[in-house]
Amino acid sequence: MVQISLLSDSHSHIDPAILKQLKGSDEIWHAGDIGDLKTAQILQKIAPLRAVYGNIDAQELRQEFPLNNSFEIEGIKVLMTHIAGYPARYNGRVKKLLGELKPDLFICGHSHILKVMRDPQFGHMHMNPGAVGLQGFHQVRTLLQFKIEKGKISDLAVAEWPRWPKN
């Protein structure tokens, strides 16, 4: 069993409340727009980090993380990228990847809107964890946490904070 914390769109902001929430994670997954290498390094001190770069991420992050990250964990095939769209409205690049790789779990970020749903066309679970950073139009900062064991995703929970942290 693996405990996953999934976040996106930190835009170089990780405050103490988020770090506290991530403690106990077996892995942290970041769906892009990390912001800077320091943010990635902070996350890596808590748990192993799987990530993709996003549209705001500079060359140092693009050298560290791929555009697409495809892997298998506990019997679940995962595909993660930053910009994708949503079921029935994926961009062409993502439609091609989904057709080729056939993931069980597809993860993206970029929209700053939390969404979890089954894709009726491709059959996978679609997750966008929303945004944990301060940049953007979102009113609430969010991340997802769940467990993966023997091909099953369970105990899915949303953690949320006000847009502006009380530091």
PDB file of C-alpha atoms in Angstrom:
ATOM      1  CA  MET A   1       0.000   0.000   0.000  1.00  0.00           C
ATOM      2  CA  VAL A   2       1.264   3.453  -0.946  1.00  0.00           C
ATOM      3  CA  GLN A   3       0.001   6.757   0.479  1.00  0.00           C
ATOM      4  CA  ILE A   4       0.047   9.454  -2.226  1.00  0.00           C
ATOM      5  CA  SER A   5      -0.222  13.220  -1.899  1.00  0.00           C
ATOM      6  CA  LEU A   6      -1.041  14.870  -5.226  1.00  0.00           C
ATOM      7  CA  LEU A   7      -0.619  18.580  -5.778  1.00  0.00           C
ATOM      8  CA  SER A   8      -0.203  21.041  -8.593  1.00  0.00           C
ATOM      9  CA  ASP A   9       0.366  24.690  -9.382  1.00  0.00           C
ATOM     10  CA  SER A  10       2.417  25.619  -6.336  1.00  0.00           C
ATOM     11  CA  HIS A  11       4.025  28.511  -8.248  1.00  0.00           C
ATOM     12  CA  SER A  12       6.957  28.523  -5.770  1.00  0.00           C
ATOM     13  CA  HIS A  13       4.690  28.597  -2.713  1.00  0.00           C
ATOM     14  CA  ILE A  14       4.623  25.822  -0.102  1.00  0.00           C
ATOM     15  CA  ASP A  15       3.547  27.060   3.317  1.00  0.00           C
ATOM     16  CA  PRO A  16       3.812  25.223   6.666  1.00  0.00           C
ATOM     17  CA  ALA A  17       0.169  24.032   6.609  1.00  0.00           C
ATOM     18  CA  ILE A  18       0.755  22.239   3.303  1.00  0.00           C
ATOM     19  CA  LEU A  19       4.032  20.736   4.501  1.00  0.00           C
ATOM     20  CA  LYS A  20       2.283  19.430   7.615  1.00  0.00           C
ATOM     21  CA  GLN A  21      -0.429  17.817   5.460  1.00  0.00           C
ATOM     22  CA  LEU A  22       2.203  16.065   3.314  1.00  0.00           C
ATOM     23  CA  LYS A  23       3.901  14.370   6.290  1.00  0.00           C
ATOM     24  CA  GLY A  24       3.282  10.620   6.229  1.00  0.00           C
ATOM     25  CA  SER A  25       3.124  10.463   2.433  1.00  0.00           C
ATOM     26  CA  ASP A  26       4.998   7.587   0.833  1.00  0.00           C
ATOM     27  CA  GLU A  27       5.244   9.633  -2.377  1.00  0.00           C
ATOM     28  CA  ILE A  28       4.394  13.172  -3.434  1.00  0.00           C
ATOM     29  CA  TRP A  29       3.222  13.755  -6.993  1.00  0.00           C
ATOM     30  CA  HIS A  30       3.289  17.252  -8.496  1.00  0.00           C
ATOM     31  CA  ALA A  31       1.362  17.937 -11.719  1.00  0.00           C
ATOM     32  CA  GLY A  32       3.402  20.943 -12.845  1.00  0.00           C
ATOM     33  CA  ASP A  33       3.921  24.663 -12.356  1.00  0.00           C
ATOM     34  CA  ILE A  34       6.233  23.876  -9.470  1.00  0.00           C
ATOM     35  CA  GLY A  35       7.755  27.330  -9.749  1.00  0.00           C
ATOM     36  CA  ASP A  36      11.356  26.796  -8.779  1.00  0.00           C
ATOM     37  CA  LEU A  37      13.857  24.097  -7.895  1.00  0.00           C
ATOM     38  CA  LYS A  38      13.804  25.086  -4.201  1.00  0.00           C
ATOM     39  CA  THR A  39      10.115  24.133  -3.989  1.00  0.00           C
ATOM     40  CA  ALA A  40      10.846  20.706  -5.499  1.00  0.00           C
ATOM     41  CA  GLN A  41      13.713  20.213  -3.062  1.00  0.00           C
ATOM     42  CA  ILE A  42      11.484  21.050  -0.079  1.00  0.00           C
ATOM     43  CA  LEU A  43       8.990  18.422  -1.236  1.00  0.00           C
ATOM     44  CA  GLN A  44      11.749  15.847  -1.806  1.00  0.00           C
ATOM     45  CA  LYS A  45      12.793  16.182   1.842  1.00  0.00           C
ATOM     46  CA  ILE A  46       9.359  14.901   2.897  1.00  0.00           C
ATOM     47  CA  ALA A  47       8.958  11.985   0.459  1.00  0.00           C
ATOM     48  CA  PRO A  48      10.093  10.833  -2.980  1.00  0.00           C
ATOM     49  CA  LEU A  49       8.770  13.234  -5.634  1.00  0.00           C
ATOM     50  CA  ARG A  50       7.323  12.316  -9.020  1.00  0.00           C
ATOM     51  CA  ALA A  51       6.577  15.409 -11.075  1.00  0.00           C
ATOM     52  CA  VAL A  52       6.154  16.994 -14.479  1.00  0.00           C
ATOM     53  CA  TYR A  53       7.067  20.504 -15.498  1.00  0.00           C
ATOM     54  CA  GLY A  54       4.405  23.070 -16.239  1.00  0.00           C
ATOM     55  CA  ASN A  55       4.128  26.061 -18.537  1.00  0.00           C
ATOM     56  CA  ILE A  56       5.632  28.500 -15.992  1.00  0.00           C
ATOM     57  CA  ASP A  57       8.545  26.245 -15.058  1.00  0.00           C
ATOM     58  CA  ALA A  58      11.954  27.427 -16.244  1.00  0.00           C
ATOM     59  CA  GLN A  59      14.746  25.389 -17.792  1.00  0.00           C
ATOM     60  CA  GLU A  60      16.148  24.091 -14.479  1.00  0.00           C
ATOM     61  CA  LEU A  61      12.858  22.316 -13.726  1.00  0.00           C
ATOM     62  CA  ARG A  62      12.439  21.176 -17.329  1.00  0.00           C
ATOM     63  CA  GLN A  63      15.816  19.451 -17.044  1.00  0.00           C
ATOM     64  CA  GLU A  64      14.827  17.820 -13.750  1.00  0.00           C
ATOM     65  CA  PHE A  65      11.284  16.668 -14.657  1.00  0.00           C
ATOM     66  CA  PRO A  66       9.619  15.492 -17.889  1.00  0.00           C
ATOM     67  CA  LEU A  67       6.646  16.927 -19.789  1.00  0.00           C
ATOM     68  CA  ASN A  68       4.851  13.576 -19.366  1.00  0.00           C
ATOM     69  CA  ASN A  69       5.456  11.071 -16.594  1.00  0.00           C
ATOM     70  CA  SER A  70       4.186   7.543 -17.172  1.00  0.00           C
ATOM     71  CA  PHE A  71       4.763   4.847 -14.559  1.00  0.00           C
ATOM     72  CA  GLU A  72       3.154   1.901 -12.805  1.00  0.00           C
ATOM     73  CA  ILE A  73       2.674   1.654  -9.053  1.00  0.00           C
ATOM     74  CA  GLU A  74       0.888  -1.107  -7.110  1.00  0.00           C
ATOM     75  CA  GLY A  75      -0.764  -2.363 -10.306  1.00  0.00           C
ATOM     76  CA  ILE A  76      -2.037   1.065 -11.429  1.00  0.00           C
ATOM     77  CA  LYS A  77      -0.771   2.577 -14.694  1.00  0.00           C
ATOM     78  CA  VAL A  78      -0.394   6.329 -14.185  1.00  0.00           C
ATOM     79  CA  LEU A  79       0.052   9.113 -16.731  1.00  0.00           C
ATOM     80  CA  MET A  80       0.739  12.656 -15.531  1.00  0.00           C
ATOM     81  CA  THR A  81       1.142  15.871 -17.517  1.00  0.00           C
ATOM     82  CA  HIS A  82       0.441  19.521 -16.785  1.00  0.00           C
ATOM     83  CA  ILE A  83      -1.838  20.869 -19.533  1.00  0.00           C
ATOM     84  CA  ALA A  84      -4.482  18.436 -20.738  1.00  0.00           C
ATOM     85  CA  GLY A  85      -8.086  19.606 -20.516  1.00  0.00           C
ATOM     86  CA  TYR A  86     -10.855  17.382 -19.174  1.00  0.00           C
ATOM     87  CA  PRO A  87     -12.683  14.231 -20.308  1.00  0.00           C
ATOM     88  CA  ALA A  88     -14.385  14.830 -23.665  1.00  0.00           C
ATOM     89  CA  ARG A  89     -12.258  18.002 -24.012  1.00  0.00           C
ATOM     90  CA  TYR A  90      -8.647  16.807 -23.971  1.00  0.00           C
ATOM     91  CA  ASN A  91      -6.160  18.500 -26.259  1.00  0.00           C
ATOM     92  CA  GLY A  92      -4.842  16.515 -29.242  1.00  0.00           C
ATOM     93  CA  ARG A  93      -1.468  15.701 -27.681  1.00  0.00           C
ATOM     94  CA  VAL A  94      -3.140  14.200 -24.622  1.00  0.00           C
ATOM     95  CA  LYS A  95      -5.744  12.252 -26.626  1.00  0.00           C
ATOM     96  CA  LYS A  96      -2.899  10.586 -28.496  1.00  0.00           C
ATOM     97  CA  LEU A  97      -1.044   9.742 -25.265  1.00  0.00           C
ATOM     98  CA  LEU A  98      -4.184   8.339 -23.637  1.00  0.00           C
ATOM     99  CA  GLY A  99      -4.845   6.148 -26.668  1.00  0.00           C
ATOM    100  CA  GLU A 100      -1.268   4.839 -26.715  1.00  0.00           C
ATOM    101  CA  LEU A 101      -0.579   4.407 -22.992  1.00  0.00           C
ATOM    102  CA  LYS A 102      -4.077   3.508 -21.727  1.00  0.00           C
ATOM    103  CA  PRO A 103      -3.527   4.603 -18.115  1.00  0.00           C
ATOM    104  CA  ASP A 104      -5.780   3.601 -15.236  1.00  0.00           C
ATOM    105  CA  LEU A 105      -5.172   6.994 -13.626  1.00  0.00           C
ATOM    106  CA  PHE A 106      -4.646  10.220 -15.563  1.00  0.00           C
ATOM    107  CA  ILE A 107      -3.398  13.301 -13.696  1.00  0.00           C
ATOM    108  CA  CYS A 108      -3.101  16.889 -14.866  1.00  0.00           C
ATOM    109  CA  GLY A 109      -2.985  20.383 -13.403  1.00  0.00           C
ATOM    110  CA  HIS A 110      -2.982  23.860 -14.967  1.00  0.00           C
ATOM    111  CA  SER A 111      -6.653  24.830 -14.521  1.00  0.00           C
ATOM    112  CA  HIS A 112      -6.405  25.456 -10.744  1.00  0.00           C
ATOM    113  CA  ILE A 113      -9.774  23.664 -10.508  1.00  0.00           C
ATOM    114  CA  LEU A 114     -10.013  20.484  -8.449  1.00  0.00           C
ATOM    115  CA  LYS A 115     -11.745  17.727 -10.392  1.00  0.00           C
ATOM    116  CA  VAL A 116     -11.964  13.959  -9.931  1.00  0.00           C
ATOM    117  CA  MET A 117     -14.067  11.941 -12.351  1.00  0.00           C
ATOM    118  CA  ARG A 118     -14.151   8.783 -14.406  1.00  0.00           C
ATOM    119  CA  ASP A 119     -13.528   9.348 -18.124  1.00  0.00           C
ATOM    120  CA  PRO A 120     -16.299   7.519 -20.011  1.00  0.00           C
ATOM    121  CA  GLN A 121     -14.405   7.502 -23.325  1.00  0.00           C
ATOM    122  CA  PHE A 122     -11.002   6.231 -22.197  1.00  0.00           C
ATOM    123  CA  GLY A 123     -12.122   4.479 -18.995  1.00  0.00           C
ATOM    124  CA  HIS A 124      -9.517   5.925 -16.648  1.00  0.00           C
ATOM    125  CA  MET A 125      -9.875   7.928 -13.452  1.00  0.00           C
ATOM    126  CA  HIS A 126      -9.123  11.611 -14.128  1.00  0.00           C
ATOM    127  CA  MET A 127      -7.632  13.718 -11.309  1.00  0.00           C
ATOM    128  CA  ASN A 128      -6.737  17.389 -11.178  1.00  0.00           C
ATOM    129  CA  PRO A 129      -5.786  18.379  -7.623  1.00  0.00           C
ATOM    130  CA  GLY A 130      -6.447  22.090  -8.108  1.00  0.00           C
ATOM    131  CA  ALA A 131      -3.766  24.517  -6.916  1.00  0.00           C
ATOM    132  CA  VAL A 132      -1.777  24.821  -3.673  1.00  0.00           C
ATOM    133  CA  GLY A 133      -0.079  28.075  -4.621  1.00  0.00           C
ATOM    134  CA  LEU A 134      -1.217  31.668  -4.328  1.00  0.00           C
ATOM    135  CA  GLN A 135      -1.052  32.617  -8.021  1.00  0.00           C
ATOM    136  CA  GLY A 136      -4.251  32.328 -10.059  1.00  0.00           C
ATOM    137  CA  PHE A 137      -7.970  32.890  -9.715  1.00  0.00           C
ATOM    138  CA  HIS A 138      -8.842  29.981  -7.392  1.00  0.00           C
ATOM    139  CA  GLN A 139     -10.505  30.886  -4.096  1.00  0.00           C
ATOM    140  CA  VAL A 140      -9.442  27.781  -2.167  1.00  0.00           C
ATOM    141  CA  ARG A 141      -6.086  25.993  -2.272  1.00  0.00           C
ATOM    142  CA  THR A 142      -6.420  22.214  -2.590  1.00  0.00           C
ATOM    143  CA  LEU A 143      -4.542  18.940  -2.880  1.00  0.00           C
ATOM    144  CA  LEU A 144      -5.608  15.303  -3.046  1.00  0.00           C
ATOM    145  CA  GLN A 145      -4.495  12.378  -0.914  1.00  0.00           C
ATOM    146  CA  PHE A 146      -5.263   8.723  -1.554  1.00  0.00           C
ATOM    147  CA  LYS A 147      -3.967   5.198  -1.208  1.00  0.00           C
ATOM    148  CA  ILE A 148      -3.062   2.748  -3.948  1.00  0.00           C
ATOM    149  CA  GLU A 149      -2.943  -0.955  -3.215  1.00  0.00           C
ATOM    150  CA  LYS A 150      -3.148  -3.997  -5.479  1.00  0.00           C
ATOM    151  CA  GLY A 151      -4.645  -2.119  -8.418  1.00  0.00           C
ATOM    152  CA  LYS A 152      -7.158  -0.136  -6.356  1.00  0.00           C
ATOM    153  CA  ILE A 153      -7.366   3.532  -5.433  1.00  0.00           C
ATOM    154  CA  SER A 154      -8.961   4.141  -2.037  1.00  0.00           C
ATOM    155  CA  ASP A 155      -9.387   6.638   0.776  1.00  0.00           C
ATOM    156  CA  LEU A 156      -9.465   9.640  -1.561  1.00  0.00           C
ATOM    157  CA  ALA A 157      -9.576  12.881   0.426  1.00  0.00           C
ATOM    158  CA  VAL A 158      -9.343  16.580  -0.364  1.00  0.00           C
ATOM    159  CA  ALA A 159      -7.277  18.899   1.820  1.00  0.00           C
ATOM    160  CA  GLU A 160      -8.056  22.579   1.467  1.00  0.00           C
ATOM    161  CA  TRP A 161      -6.920  25.919   2.805  1.00  0.00           C
ATOM    162  CA  PRO A 162      -8.010  29.535   2.354  1.00  0.00           C
ATOM    163  CA  ARG A 163      -6.450  31.262  -0.619  1.00  0.00           C
ATOM    164  CA  TRP A 164      -4.290  33.464   1.608  1.00  0.00           C
ATOM    165  CA  PRO A 165      -2.418  31.591   4.353  1.00  0.00           C
ATOM    166  CA  LYS A 166      -2.328  32.897   7.908  1.00  0.00           C
ATOM    167  CA  ASN A 167       1.404  33.080   8.590  1.00  0.00           C
TER     168      ASN A 167
END
